[in-house]
Amino acid sequence: MKLIFKGIVQGVGFRPTIFRIAQTMDLKGYVLNKGSEVEVVIDKKEEEFIKEVYKQLPTIAKISEIKKIVDNRNFKDFEILHSKKGSRHSQIPADVGTCKSCLKELFDKKNKRYTFPFTNCTICGARYSLIIDIPYDRERTSMNEFKLCKSCLEEYRNPLDKRYHAQTISCPQCGPIYHLYDKKKKDLGSNNAIKRFSEKLDQGKIGVIKSWGGMHLCCNLNEIPRFRNWYNRPQKAFAVMVKNLKIAEKYAEITKDEKNLLISTARPIVLVKKKKQENVSPGIDTIGLFLPYTGLHHLLFSFLKSDALVMTSANIPGEAMITSDEEAFSINADCYLLHNRTIPNRIDDSVVRIWNNKRFFLRKSRGFVPDPISVNYDSHILSVGAGENICGAFSSDNNIFSTQYIGNSKYYSTIVFLQEALNHIMNLTMKKPGIDAVVMDLHPNYETRYIAKKYADDYGVPLFEVQHHWAHAASLLIDNTLDEAVILTLDGLGYGSDGDFWGGEVLYSNFERFKRVGHLQKIPLLGGDAATRDPRRLVYSIFKNFGKEIFFKDNEAAILSKLMDKSLFSTSMGRILDALSCYLGICCDRTYDGEPAMKLEKYLVSGKPRYSFNVDVKDNIVGTVDVFRQLDEKITKSLSNREKADYAYSFVKNIIDELTNLAIYYAKDKGVKHIGISGGVSYNIPITEMISEKVKKSDLKLVVHNDIPNGDGGIAIGQNTIIGNKLIK
Ligand SMILES: [Zn+2]
Ligand SMILES: [Zn+2]
């Protein structure tokens, strides 16, 4: 009998498992990697064999289908045959955290890999971050600089070994090595480098660690104030790596789903409810925790007195993460722990938040890239995303592959990184040479448009524009395998089809078209970007609308009021949240992207709907200015935090309810069954819950994101599906 196994069955230790089972069951035949599938021929007992395969399935392998074909050939023994050259879309493995069995070796004094930080095997280790080209063999990874020693080669060649055909294995004899360096680039040697580095962290030093996909800055939690000052991040939330799950629970309340995500092989940063350590994420009620994922991290914690470390990508905010030693030294940290393997593909840690069993990806990167998203077209579409939090995407052979998280496109380094990442993903997944179309955002000033134009010119193919919120909506449809829905797309700012900045939209959307069913009232963005950076300008323009001047006086007020008619207008929900946060005195001073709205969320979490507002809805436009007027009328004295929370909650709920009503009304009228939420504001759990509650009361079904980022990291996928569908005909 011939059995064709489909799913995640390559590069995960599947063939050695098959080989072992066949040997113990005394079966004759062979196992073979073929394209992206595994072909097995056995001479008898296939039911028992399949049962055994499921029982012994390697942890990260997944069987999606087994096809049976009659095959009565005779074989003398059972063999692993040489792979037939797979097509270029065969699955490329993501980085996988060090597995249990490797961990055991790492701390086993008798093992040859005792304390070897690069210990890995067929099912774990760095993969995507070190692949230069495919097929995925050692000579096309950054391990090509390290020649296998005799003993590693034996493991590599032995079908019964857990490192059989593991492309990136090594040992202390033949693998990469860590050295400790001081501030002045002086090499302090490799002996006990990790232990000495850990002592420095315990003493309060700020260090840089070279990891699989980039460099991390780290320090112990007592040093946070000094670290903030030194790194010039007065308020930004830092991710914290904790020694183990038990320690994680010391810092946060963690649900079962969140635990499973923390210990999953992708090892993302998970946003969980903070219990202590306010200064890690000032004014925010979540903390981003993650568990050690490389051998080095595990070794580090075995030496450290601290049970947790601030661990943040070493970069300028929005710029690409640093990968070279030279750049790292320019940061001027106290000490460095660097290895001698190059990083061909930088890849940031992923950041996820869980709501209702669904994963909201704030950043989808290490551990998840390049997982494919399946689509109904097989053309090659290249899409470049929007302006901030960009990821690019490329479709091939009925799949979309997103690049890793790139950053903010206004930096030159990020634009270069976007091109590198797109070229790489195209090279890995392109079935036949050439692309069919390029897609970009409608915003005339996004730097990503230059990249898009360049690709379109180079390949001589058409270039398309897709409206920002339609792309969000389409990404939500594909995330839920739907053809249509009415979707609340709520975010910071996106360029609208009418030249205004949108972001508080109710869109009916399918892949062919969208209709703007309703939206928030327009508000002037005084000074454009300046209004985003300084939320007091938003409050000023809102209050000016009903004849009150606030925050600015005299000359400044005179200048701003002149801008009232000349400014760009925005319907953004994000800006309303910023303005509310500022007006209530929660956050007026924005030191990082999204800060006022994020700090407002903490109040929304604890707030109650104690106050009611009359929200004016005319021609499907939800009024916001007058709600601010009513708020201002109600507040006659300075507020306690409790009162701020209740006002914030009541205000936001009243507005969200009206937007949701518009969506429900339209859906029912047109017979659409699903209401969705997308865009950056949908990371905000209380707001998502407000929408969910309202939708529950209708007969409609709510859909949210799970595999594609809610925010602008999902835009390229949305753009891709819209043009992919357009070109099918
Ligand atoms: Zn392993
Ligand atoms: Zn070796």
XYZ file of C-alpha atoms and ligand atoms in Angstrom:
731
model
C 0.000 0.000 0.000
C 1.185 3.510 -0.785
C 0.346 6.229 1.743
C 0.683 9.927 0.887
C 0.944 12.102 3.998
C 0.018 15.768 3.590
C 0.421 18.596 6.098
C 3.453 19.733 8.068
C 5.484 16.609 7.450
C 8.846 17.871 6.234
C 11.744 19.244 8.232
C 10.010 18.096 11.407
C 11.501 14.632 11.984
C 8.682 12.812 10.232
C 10.752 10.458 8.067
C 12.934 9.091 10.895
C 9.742 8.424 12.874
C 8.268 6.511 9.934
C 11.539 4.612 9.582
C 11.599 3.611 13.246
C 7.985 2.449 13.229
C 8.495 0.439 10.044
C 11.551 -1.213 11.563
C 9.853 -2.177 14.822
C 6.815 -3.503 12.924
C 9.075 -5.357 10.512
C 7.579 -3.723 7.428
C 9.217 -3.579 3.997
C 9.084 -0.609 1.646
C 10.335 2.992 1.722
C 9.706 6.569 2.839
C 10.358 9.552 0.584
C 9.914 13.333 0.651
C 8.072 14.239 -2.506
C 7.276 17.895 -3.202
C 5.661 19.078 -0.018
C 4.298 15.609 0.835
C 5.737 12.401 2.242
C 5.248 9.156 0.353
C 5.395 5.857 2.241
C 5.102 2.363 0.784
C 4.634 -0.584 3.155
C 3.826 -4.222 2.470
C 1.271 -4.952 5.229
C -0.613 -3.850 8.402
C -1.356 -0.307 7.145
C -4.128 0.429 9.681
C -1.926 -0.507 12.604
C 0.927 1.445 11.029
C -1.168 4.628 10.665
C -2.312 4.342 14.274
C 1.312 4.093 15.354
C 2.278 7.127 13.224
C -0.366 9.241 14.963
C 0.820 7.964 18.338
C 4.466 8.804 17.698
C 3.950 11.951 15.616
C 6.748 14.507 16.240
C 5.470 17.486 18.249
C 5.400 20.061 15.475
C 4.292 17.704 12.687
C 0.673 17.834 11.573
C -1.107 15.420 9.251
C -3.896 17.076 7.314
C -4.674 14.178 4.991
C -3.560 10.616 4.214
C -4.189 9.371 0.708
C -4.104 5.598 0.122
C -3.117 4.115 -3.230
C -2.854 0.391 -3.933
C 0.783 -0.588 -4.419
C 1.782 -4.255 -4.398
C 5.460 -3.927 -5.162
C 7.884 -6.102 -3.186
C 10.829 -4.744 -1.236
C 13.656 -6.451 0.605
C 13.844 -4.022 3.533
C 12.647 -0.578 4.617
C 14.618 2.411 3.360
C 14.670 6.184 3.468
C 15.033 7.156 -0.188
C 16.605 10.361 -1.434
C 14.210 13.283 -1.744
C 12.905 14.127 -5.144
C 13.472 17.803 -5.763
C 10.478 19.525 -4.236
C 8.731 22.414 -5.900
C 9.716 25.823 -4.527
C 6.569 26.215 -2.496
C 7.257 23.232 -0.264
C 6.965 24.379 3.293
C 9.724 26.527 4.739
C 9.990 25.991 8.464
C 9.593 28.819 10.953
C 11.924 29.219 13.940
C 10.979 26.787 16.717
C 11.924 27.155 20.395
C 14.404 24.619 21.811
C 12.569 21.311 22.354
C 12.396 19.370 25.619
C 14.765 16.676 24.526
C 17.420 19.198 23.445
C 16.969 21.026 26.751
C 17.718 17.822 28.580
C 20.972 17.463 26.649
C 21.808 21.101 27.292
C 21.883 20.467 31.048
C 23.244 16.907 30.981
C 26.889 16.927 32.094
C 27.609 13.734 30.177
C 26.192 14.966 26.902
C 28.490 16.365 24.248
C 26.168 19.368 23.939
C 26.263 20.171 27.657
C 25.911 23.993 27.953
C 26.133 24.383 24.169
C 23.818 27.338 23.397
C 23.171 26.299 19.776
C 21.811 22.849 20.628
C 18.988 21.940 18.258
C 17.580 18.980 16.360
C 15.234 18.067 13.497
C 12.215 19.543 15.230
C 13.638 22.656 16.890
C 15.957 25.583 16.446
C 16.459 28.610 14.232
C 15.243 27.970 10.698
C 13.600 30.831 8.823
C 16.025 33.329 10.360
C 18.999 31.500 8.889
C 17.739 30.304 5.501
C 19.538 31.974 2.594
C 17.926 29.972 -0.214
C 16.092 26.726 -0.877
C 16.075 23.742 -1.000
C 16.529 23.902 2.757
C 19.971 22.312 3.092
C 22.869 23.354 5.300
C 24.897 24.945 2.495
C 22.065 27.398 1.882
C 21.791 28.523 5.513
C 24.050 30.693 7.670
C 25.348 27.395 9.156
C 27.308 26.974 5.897
C 30.280 28.623 7.614
C 30.427 25.781 10.134
C 31.581 22.410 8.802
C 30.047 19.403 10.552
C 32.518 17.474 12.728
C 32.776 13.691 12.454
C 30.492 12.963 15.355
C 27.789 15.399 14.186
C 28.022 13.951 10.672
C 27.318 10.493 12.096
C 24.187 11.798 13.786
C 23.178 13.542 10.577
C 23.496 10.316 8.578
C 21.856 7.946 11.036
C 18.157 7.454 10.252
C 17.498 6.460 13.849
C 19.032 9.605 15.300
C 16.900 12.604 16.300
C 19.321 14.716 14.271
C 18.968 12.672 11.102
C 19.091 15.171 8.240
C 18.737 18.094 10.653
C 20.308 20.795 8.484
C 21.534 23.182 11.135
C 22.986 20.929 13.835
C 26.388 21.482 15.395
C 28.208 20.910 18.664
C 30.891 22.660 20.734
C 33.501 21.134 18.395
C 32.068 22.474 15.158
C 29.400 25.074 15.908
C 29.131 28.829 16.493
C 30.411 30.337 19.723
C 29.534 33.230 22.032
C 32.091 35.797 23.156
C 31.718 38.445 25.826
C 32.650 42.026 24.925
C 32.861 45.191 26.938
C 31.570 48.642 26.056
C 34.737 49.402 24.108
C 34.419 46.347 21.818
C 37.173 44.559 23.754
C 36.847 40.781 23.390
C 36.734 39.302 26.894
C 36.868 35.744 25.580
C 34.500 32.828 25.230
C 35.310 31.004 28.463
C 32.259 31.118 30.737
C 31.048 34.007 28.572
C 27.376 33.369 29.317
C 27.959 33.050 33.057
C 30.035 36.230 33.178
C 27.424 38.085 31.132
C 24.689 36.931 33.535
C 26.707 38.244 36.481
C 26.918 41.627 34.805
C 23.141 41.699 34.325
C 22.635 40.776 37.974
C 24.938 43.661 38.882
C 22.645 46.009 36.970
C 24.491 46.346 33.692
C 22.654 46.912 30.402
C 23.574 44.255 27.858
C 23.103 43.350 24.224
C 22.495 39.717 23.257
C 22.806 38.465 19.709
C 20.056 35.932 19.222
C 18.706 33.949 16.254
C 17.032 36.705 14.288
C 18.503 39.891 15.724
C 19.866 41.695 18.770
C 18.076 42.218 22.074
C 18.787 44.846 24.686
C 18.358 43.495 28.184
C 18.628 44.377 31.852
C 17.202 43.177 35.140
C 13.912 44.660 36.304
C 15.482 46.814 39.027
C 17.309 48.753 36.340
C 14.211 49.809 34.424
C 14.330 53.485 35.468
C 17.974 53.831 34.414
C 17.313 51.783 31.248
C 14.391 54.038 30.259
C 16.489 57.105 30.746
C 19.504 55.686 28.883
C 17.464 54.290 25.973
C 15.205 57.363 25.842
C 11.947 55.397 26.204
C 10.201 57.202 29.057
C 6.890 55.325 28.858
C 6.975 52.564 26.233
C 6.023 49.048 27.347
C 8.918 46.576 27.369
C 8.652 42.844 26.834
C 9.888 40.726 29.719
C 11.438 37.294 29.365
C 10.677 35.171 32.423
C 12.551 32.084 33.584
C 9.549 29.744 33.334
C 5.762 29.558 33.468
C 5.674 29.609 37.262
C 7.606 32.872 37.338
C 5.304 34.244 34.621
C 2.418 33.774 37.047
C 4.227 35.857 39.620
C 4.028 38.847 37.278
C 0.655 38.285 35.641
C -2.708 36.601 35.717
C -2.602 34.080 32.905
C -5.479 32.113 31.417
C -5.173 28.586 30.086
C -5.165 29.734 26.451
C -2.472 32.278 27.230
C -0.379 29.606 28.945
C -0.649 27.361 25.924
C 0.481 30.198 23.718
C 3.402 31.042 26.013
C 4.710 27.465 25.936
C 3.917 26.905 22.244
C 6.888 26.177 19.976
C 6.648 29.679 18.453
C 7.246 31.218 21.901
C 5.665 34.613 21.153
C 5.421 37.571 23.508
C 1.946 37.255 25.019
C 0.140 40.288 26.442
C -1.368 39.220 29.757
C -2.977 40.933 32.727
C -0.277 42.576 34.823
C -0.037 41.767 38.548
C 3.080 43.712 39.438
C 6.010 45.643 38.028
C 4.048 48.719 36.951
C 7.166 50.358 35.491
C 7.509 47.723 32.744
C 4.406 49.139 31.044
C 3.451 52.400 32.761
C -0.257 53.207 32.733
C -1.161 49.988 30.939
C -2.837 47.010 32.570
C -1.092 44.353 30.492
C 2.463 43.088 30.475
C 4.165 41.361 27.527
C 5.784 38.141 28.745
C 7.660 35.425 26.921
C 9.599 32.315 27.782
C 13.183 31.429 26.841
C 13.328 30.044 23.317
C 17.007 29.580 22.493
C 19.554 27.424 24.266
C 21.295 30.634 25.238
C 18.202 32.006 27.016
C 17.873 28.791 29.038
C 21.549 28.856 29.987
C 21.352 32.527 30.896
C 18.495 31.914 33.344
C 20.351 28.949 34.843
C 23.094 31.382 35.901
C 21.043 34.496 36.689
C 19.833 35.459 40.136
C 17.049 37.460 38.470
C 14.014 35.465 37.399
C 13.030 37.956 34.672
C 14.728 40.301 32.227
C 13.596 43.223 30.154
C 14.276 41.962 26.639
C 13.564 44.353 23.821
C 14.624 44.510 20.172
C 17.694 46.675 19.769
C 16.655 49.345 17.291
C 15.427 52.870 16.850
C 11.600 52.776 17.232
C 10.026 51.827 13.908
C 13.430 51.064 12.357
C 14.735 47.634 11.519
C 16.282 45.558 14.283
C 20.071 45.603 14.473
C 21.867 42.463 13.270
C 25.550 43.380 12.898
C 28.133 43.685 15.669
C 29.207 47.117 14.431
C 25.703 48.562 14.733
C 25.325 46.915 18.116
C 28.507 48.519 19.458
C 27.243 51.906 18.313
C 24.408 51.586 20.861
C 26.958 51.911 23.640
C 25.573 49.291 26.047
C 27.604 48.173 29.081
C 28.365 44.669 27.812
C 27.746 42.397 24.838
C 27.202 38.688 24.308
C 27.744 38.057 20.598
C 28.089 34.928 18.490
C 29.891 34.443 15.198
C 27.000 33.258 13.027
C 25.571 35.811 10.581
C 21.862 36.668 10.594
C 20.587 36.493 7.009
C 16.939 37.197 7.945
C 16.312 39.466 10.866
C 13.055 38.635 12.549
C 11.478 40.306 15.568
C 9.657 38.484 18.341
C 5.960 38.037 17.666
C 3.437 39.758 19.939
C 0.003 38.236 20.528
C -3.000 38.963 22.669
C -5.803 36.482 23.254
C -9.472 37.319 23.250
C -12.144 34.652 23.397
C -9.839 31.885 22.090
C -8.797 34.117 19.210
C -5.271 35.329 18.615
C -4.840 39.030 17.972
C -1.393 39.436 16.425
C 0.081 42.835 17.272
C 3.149 41.618 15.452
C 3.362 38.387 13.485
C 6.973 37.465 13.014
C 9.342 34.934 14.597
C 7.809 31.488 14.963
C 4.931 32.237 12.584
C 6.632 33.433 9.399
C 6.438 32.108 6.696
C 3.212 30.200 7.489
C 0.967 30.341 4.410
C -2.607 31.673 4.269
C -4.563 29.818 1.615
C -6.454 31.707 -1.089
C -8.494 30.865 -4.184
C -6.055 32.256 -6.789
C -2.649 31.073 -7.910
C -1.284 34.268 -9.458
C 1.837 36.010 -8.195
C 0.700 39.214 -6.496
C 3.150 41.394 -4.623
C 1.671 43.746 -2.023
C 3.629 46.265 0.028
C 1.289 47.242 2.892
C 0.671 50.747 4.212
C 3.018 53.069 6.127
C 3.384 51.919 9.711
C 3.828 48.460 11.197
C 4.296 47.179 7.698
C 4.611 43.625 6.477
C 4.805 42.851 2.774
C 3.107 39.858 1.178
C 3.448 37.650 -1.867
C 1.021 35.112 -3.268
C 2.000 31.955 -5.052
C 0.326 28.631 -5.715
C -2.911 29.422 -3.847
C -1.156 30.765 -0.778
C -0.215 34.184 0.551
C 3.074 34.429 2.373
C 3.540 37.444 4.584
C 7.001 38.786 5.328
C 8.111 39.201 8.909
C 7.315 42.460 10.729
C 9.222 45.288 9.022
C 8.515 48.558 10.876
C 7.689 52.120 9.930
C 8.314 52.968 6.275
C 9.428 56.539 6.858
C 12.916 55.254 7.761
C 15.367 54.431 5.025
C 16.612 51.278 6.792
C 13.057 49.972 6.952
C 12.426 50.509 3.256
C 15.601 48.588 2.447
C 14.508 45.836 4.837
C 11.065 45.646 3.185
C 12.683 45.064 -0.201
C 15.047 42.440 1.183
C 12.213 40.633 2.925
C 9.982 40.726 -0.164
C 12.788 39.498 -2.430
C 13.505 36.701 0.009
C 9.924 35.512 0.369
C 9.468 35.688 -3.413
C 12.591 33.654 -3.987
C 11.477 30.998 -1.498
C 7.922 30.637 -2.724
C 7.753 31.702 -6.374
C 6.593 28.798 -8.484
C 7.449 30.180 -11.900
C 9.506 33.309 -12.626
C 7.741 36.653 -12.819
C 4.937 38.430 -11.019
C 1.467 39.329 -12.232
C 0.676 42.540 -10.371
C 1.790 44.868 -7.592
C -0.500 46.461 -4.979
C -0.068 49.503 -2.763
C -2.064 51.761 -0.461
C -4.032 54.760 -1.706
C -2.136 57.205 0.542
C -0.177 59.462 -1.877
C 2.693 60.012 0.569
C 3.494 56.524 1.762
C 7.112 55.602 0.993
C 5.998 52.030 0.279
C 4.513 53.350 -2.966
C 8.017 53.953 -4.366
C 8.869 50.337 -3.699
C 5.638 49.199 -5.326
C 6.252 51.362 -8.409
C 9.769 50.046 -8.704
C 8.638 46.411 -8.648
C 5.879 47.147 -11.160
C 8.404 48.841 -13.498
C 11.055 46.153 -13.092
C 8.598 43.394 -13.920
C 6.538 45.417 -16.387
C 3.265 44.549 -14.655
C 0.184 46.566 -13.608
C 0.191 48.506 -10.355
C -2.993 48.737 -8.274
C -4.123 50.896 -5.365
C -6.394 49.576 -2.636
C -8.147 51.712 -0.038
C -6.709 51.147 3.428
C -9.846 50.083 5.308
C -11.084 47.901 2.486
C -7.754 46.072 2.781
C -8.386 45.654 6.540
C -11.857 44.338 5.774
C -10.580 41.909 3.138
C -7.916 40.629 5.531
C -10.665 39.863 8.021
C -12.736 38.065 5.374
C -9.821 35.855 4.370
C -8.992 35.249 8.038
C -12.498 33.839 8.475
C -12.906 32.295 4.994
C -15.906 34.528 4.293
C -16.994 36.181 1.045
C -18.715 39.170 2.588
C -19.425 40.905 5.885
C -20.237 44.301 7.339
C -17.063 45.324 9.099
C -16.230 48.008 11.609
C -12.761 49.102 10.559
C -11.485 51.234 13.389
C -7.928 52.493 13.490
C -5.572 55.449 13.608
C -5.583 56.922 10.130
C -5.943 55.565 6.626
C -6.327 57.512 3.403
C -9.945 57.511 2.296
C -11.349 57.390 -1.234
C -12.587 60.979 -0.738
C -9.194 62.365 0.362
C -10.146 62.547 4.054
C -8.475 60.394 6.653
C -10.705 57.507 7.627
C -10.591 55.283 10.664
C -14.070 55.068 12.196
C -15.756 53.222 9.360
C -18.549 50.747 8.855
C -17.849 49.052 5.538
C -19.823 46.475 3.685
C -17.068 44.494 2.004
C -16.479 41.585 -0.292
C -13.431 41.054 -2.511
C -14.890 42.926 -5.481
C -16.074 46.112 -3.875
C -16.834 47.903 -0.647
C -19.513 50.321 0.420
C -19.049 52.891 3.145
C -22.175 52.198 5.160
C -21.439 54.753 7.858
C -18.681 56.503 9.748
C -17.776 58.887 12.552
C -18.133 62.639 12.205
C -15.211 64.461 10.557
C -12.811 66.341 12.820
C -10.037 68.687 11.660
C -6.506 67.399 12.214
C -4.875 70.712 13.088
C -1.443 70.633 11.473
C -1.906 67.094 10.093
C 0.599 64.773 11.761
C 1.080 67.315 14.523
C -2.445 66.514 15.718
C -1.515 62.863 16.048
C 1.639 63.716 17.972
C -0.113 66.231 20.228
C -3.641 65.096 21.170
C -4.328 68.496 22.760
C -4.735 69.773 19.191
C -7.527 67.250 18.649
C -9.304 68.328 21.802
C -8.840 71.960 20.806
C -10.426 71.453 17.380
C -13.325 69.431 18.798
C -14.111 72.030 21.452
C -13.655 74.901 19.029
C -16.523 73.329 17.074
C -18.945 74.218 19.847
C -17.317 77.520 20.608
C -15.039 76.683 23.518
C -11.277 77.156 23.649
C -9.277 74.639 25.618
C -5.561 73.901 26.198
C -4.278 76.716 23.960
C -4.534 80.426 24.531
C -3.675 83.746 22.875
C -1.238 83.427 19.970
C -1.241 79.644 19.805
C -5.032 79.549 19.870
C -5.193 82.183 17.136
C -2.891 80.147 14.889
C -4.774 76.914 15.519
C -8.176 78.440 14.913
C -6.949 79.689 11.530
C -6.115 76.068 10.675
C -9.649 74.873 11.418
C -10.918 75.111 7.826
C -7.626 74.460 6.090
C -6.735 71.201 7.839
C -7.203 67.654 6.730
C -10.244 65.961 8.206
C -10.405 62.659 9.961
C -13.148 60.224 10.926
C -10.739 58.108 12.966
C -11.841 56.237 16.084
C -8.223 56.159 17.221
C -8.085 59.956 17.248
C -11.341 60.132 19.238
C -9.798 57.806 21.825
C -6.659 59.983 21.894
C -8.755 63.103 22.398
C -10.820 61.497 25.154
C -7.697 60.233 26.917
C -6.206 63.705 26.780
C -9.389 65.521 27.819
C -9.824 63.237 30.861
C -6.220 63.936 31.838
C -5.117 60.319 31.309
C -2.488 61.032 28.654
C -1.822 64.266 26.759
C 1.861 63.716 26.202
C 2.400 61.096 23.538
C 5.884 59.559 23.718
C 5.155 56.531 21.496
C 2.636 55.489 18.818
C -0.842 54.937 20.214
C 0.059 55.859 23.800
C -3.019 57.994 24.728
C -5.476 55.393 23.398
C -3.579 52.511 24.988
C -3.560 54.202 28.371
C -7.287 54.871 28.011
C -7.879 51.123 27.674
C -6.954 50.542 31.313
C -9.827 52.864 32.283
C -12.223 51.199 29.839
C -11.433 47.829 31.438
C -12.695 48.954 34.837
C -15.314 51.493 33.747
C -19.104 51.065 34.059
C -21.833 52.526 31.823
C -22.969 54.957 34.490
C -23.557 57.967 32.256
C -25.589 58.296 29.114
C -25.027 60.562 26.165
C -27.251 61.438 23.253
C -25.334 60.448 20.180
C -26.608 62.174 17.099
C -26.735 59.946 13.994
C -27.594 61.724 10.759
C -27.153 60.317 7.224
C -25.254 57.376 8.738
C -22.725 59.717 10.324
C -22.190 59.204 14.041
C -21.669 62.537 15.785
C -18.762 62.829 18.201
C -18.292 66.550 18.768
C -21.561 66.972 20.602
C -20.774 63.988 22.831
C -17.656 65.846 23.934
C -19.830 68.887 24.626
C -22.162 66.809 26.805
C -19.176 65.279 28.575
C -17.773 68.725 29.282
C -21.153 69.822 30.598
C -21.416 66.849 32.961
C -17.933 67.238 34.402
C -17.959 70.104 36.832
C -15.180 69.142 39.220
C -11.916 67.228 39.115
C -12.461 63.502 38.782
C -11.320 60.477 40.730
C -9.863 57.595 38.703
C -13.080 55.664 39.303
C -15.141 58.498 37.802
C -12.721 58.896 34.893
C -13.135 55.192 34.142
C -16.926 55.408 34.186
C -16.989 58.509 32.013
C -14.528 56.977 29.562
C -16.493 53.742 29.354
C -19.872 55.435 28.957
C -18.555 57.821 26.311
C -16.917 55.122 24.184
C -19.791 52.670 24.588
C -22.357 55.188 23.411
C -20.390 55.893 20.243
C -19.454 52.277 19.539
C -23.077 51.210 20.040
C -24.227 53.606 17.342
C -21.553 52.460 14.867
C -22.461 48.836 15.588
C -26.152 49.657 15.123
C -25.397 51.021 11.655
C -23.589 47.781 10.817
C -26.357 45.555 12.162
C -29.105 47.542 10.449
C -27.359 47.372 7.071
C -26.493 43.684 7.416
C -30.069 42.751 8.246
C -31.434 44.890 5.449
C -29.154 43.268 2.862
C -29.169 39.752 4.261
C -25.496 39.758 5.250
C -24.858 37.307 8.094
C -21.582 38.462 9.608
C -20.443 41.580 11.438
C -16.680 41.959 11.784
C -14.069 44.110 13.516
C -10.677 44.992 12.093
C -8.072 47.750 12.363
C -5.761 48.712 15.209
C -8.563 49.781 17.565
C -9.804 46.177 17.603
C -6.788 45.213 19.745
C -8.604 47.160 22.440
C -10.418 44.403 24.345
C -13.151 46.496 26.050
C -14.117 47.995 22.669
C -14.160 44.590 20.998
C -16.370 43.396 23.850
C -18.777 46.312 23.448
C -19.220 45.383 19.774
C -19.491 41.703 20.608
C -22.245 42.300 23.195
C -24.240 44.349 20.768
C -23.884 41.827 17.928
C -24.864 38.982 20.260
C -28.237 40.617 20.775
C -28.896 40.556 17.021
C -29.171 37.283 15.084
C -25.875 37.979 13.412
C -22.472 36.422 13.969
C -19.378 38.344 15.014
C -16.051 37.615 13.315
C -12.637 38.763 14.530
C -9.026 38.132 13.566
C -7.103 35.005 14.465
C -4.279 34.435 11.958
C -3.783 37.844 10.343
C -2.822 40.957 12.331
C -5.811 43.220 13.183
C -3.661 46.287 12.572
C -1.620 47.496 9.605
C 0.497 44.315 9.668
C -2.467 42.680 7.912
C -2.922 45.313 5.185
C -0.626 43.649 2.622
C -2.605 40.414 2.884
C -5.870 42.321 2.394
C -4.452 44.179 -0.622
C -3.261 40.891 -2.047
C -6.637 39.131 -1.812
C -8.514 42.012 -3.430
C -6.261 42.188 -6.489
C -5.813 38.404 -6.580
C -9.584 38.014 -6.837
C -9.862 40.815 -9.379
C -7.388 39.096 -11.696
C -9.062 35.677 -11.562
C -11.562 36.614 -14.258
Zn 15.368 19.724 19.712
Zn 29.970 18.732 15.839
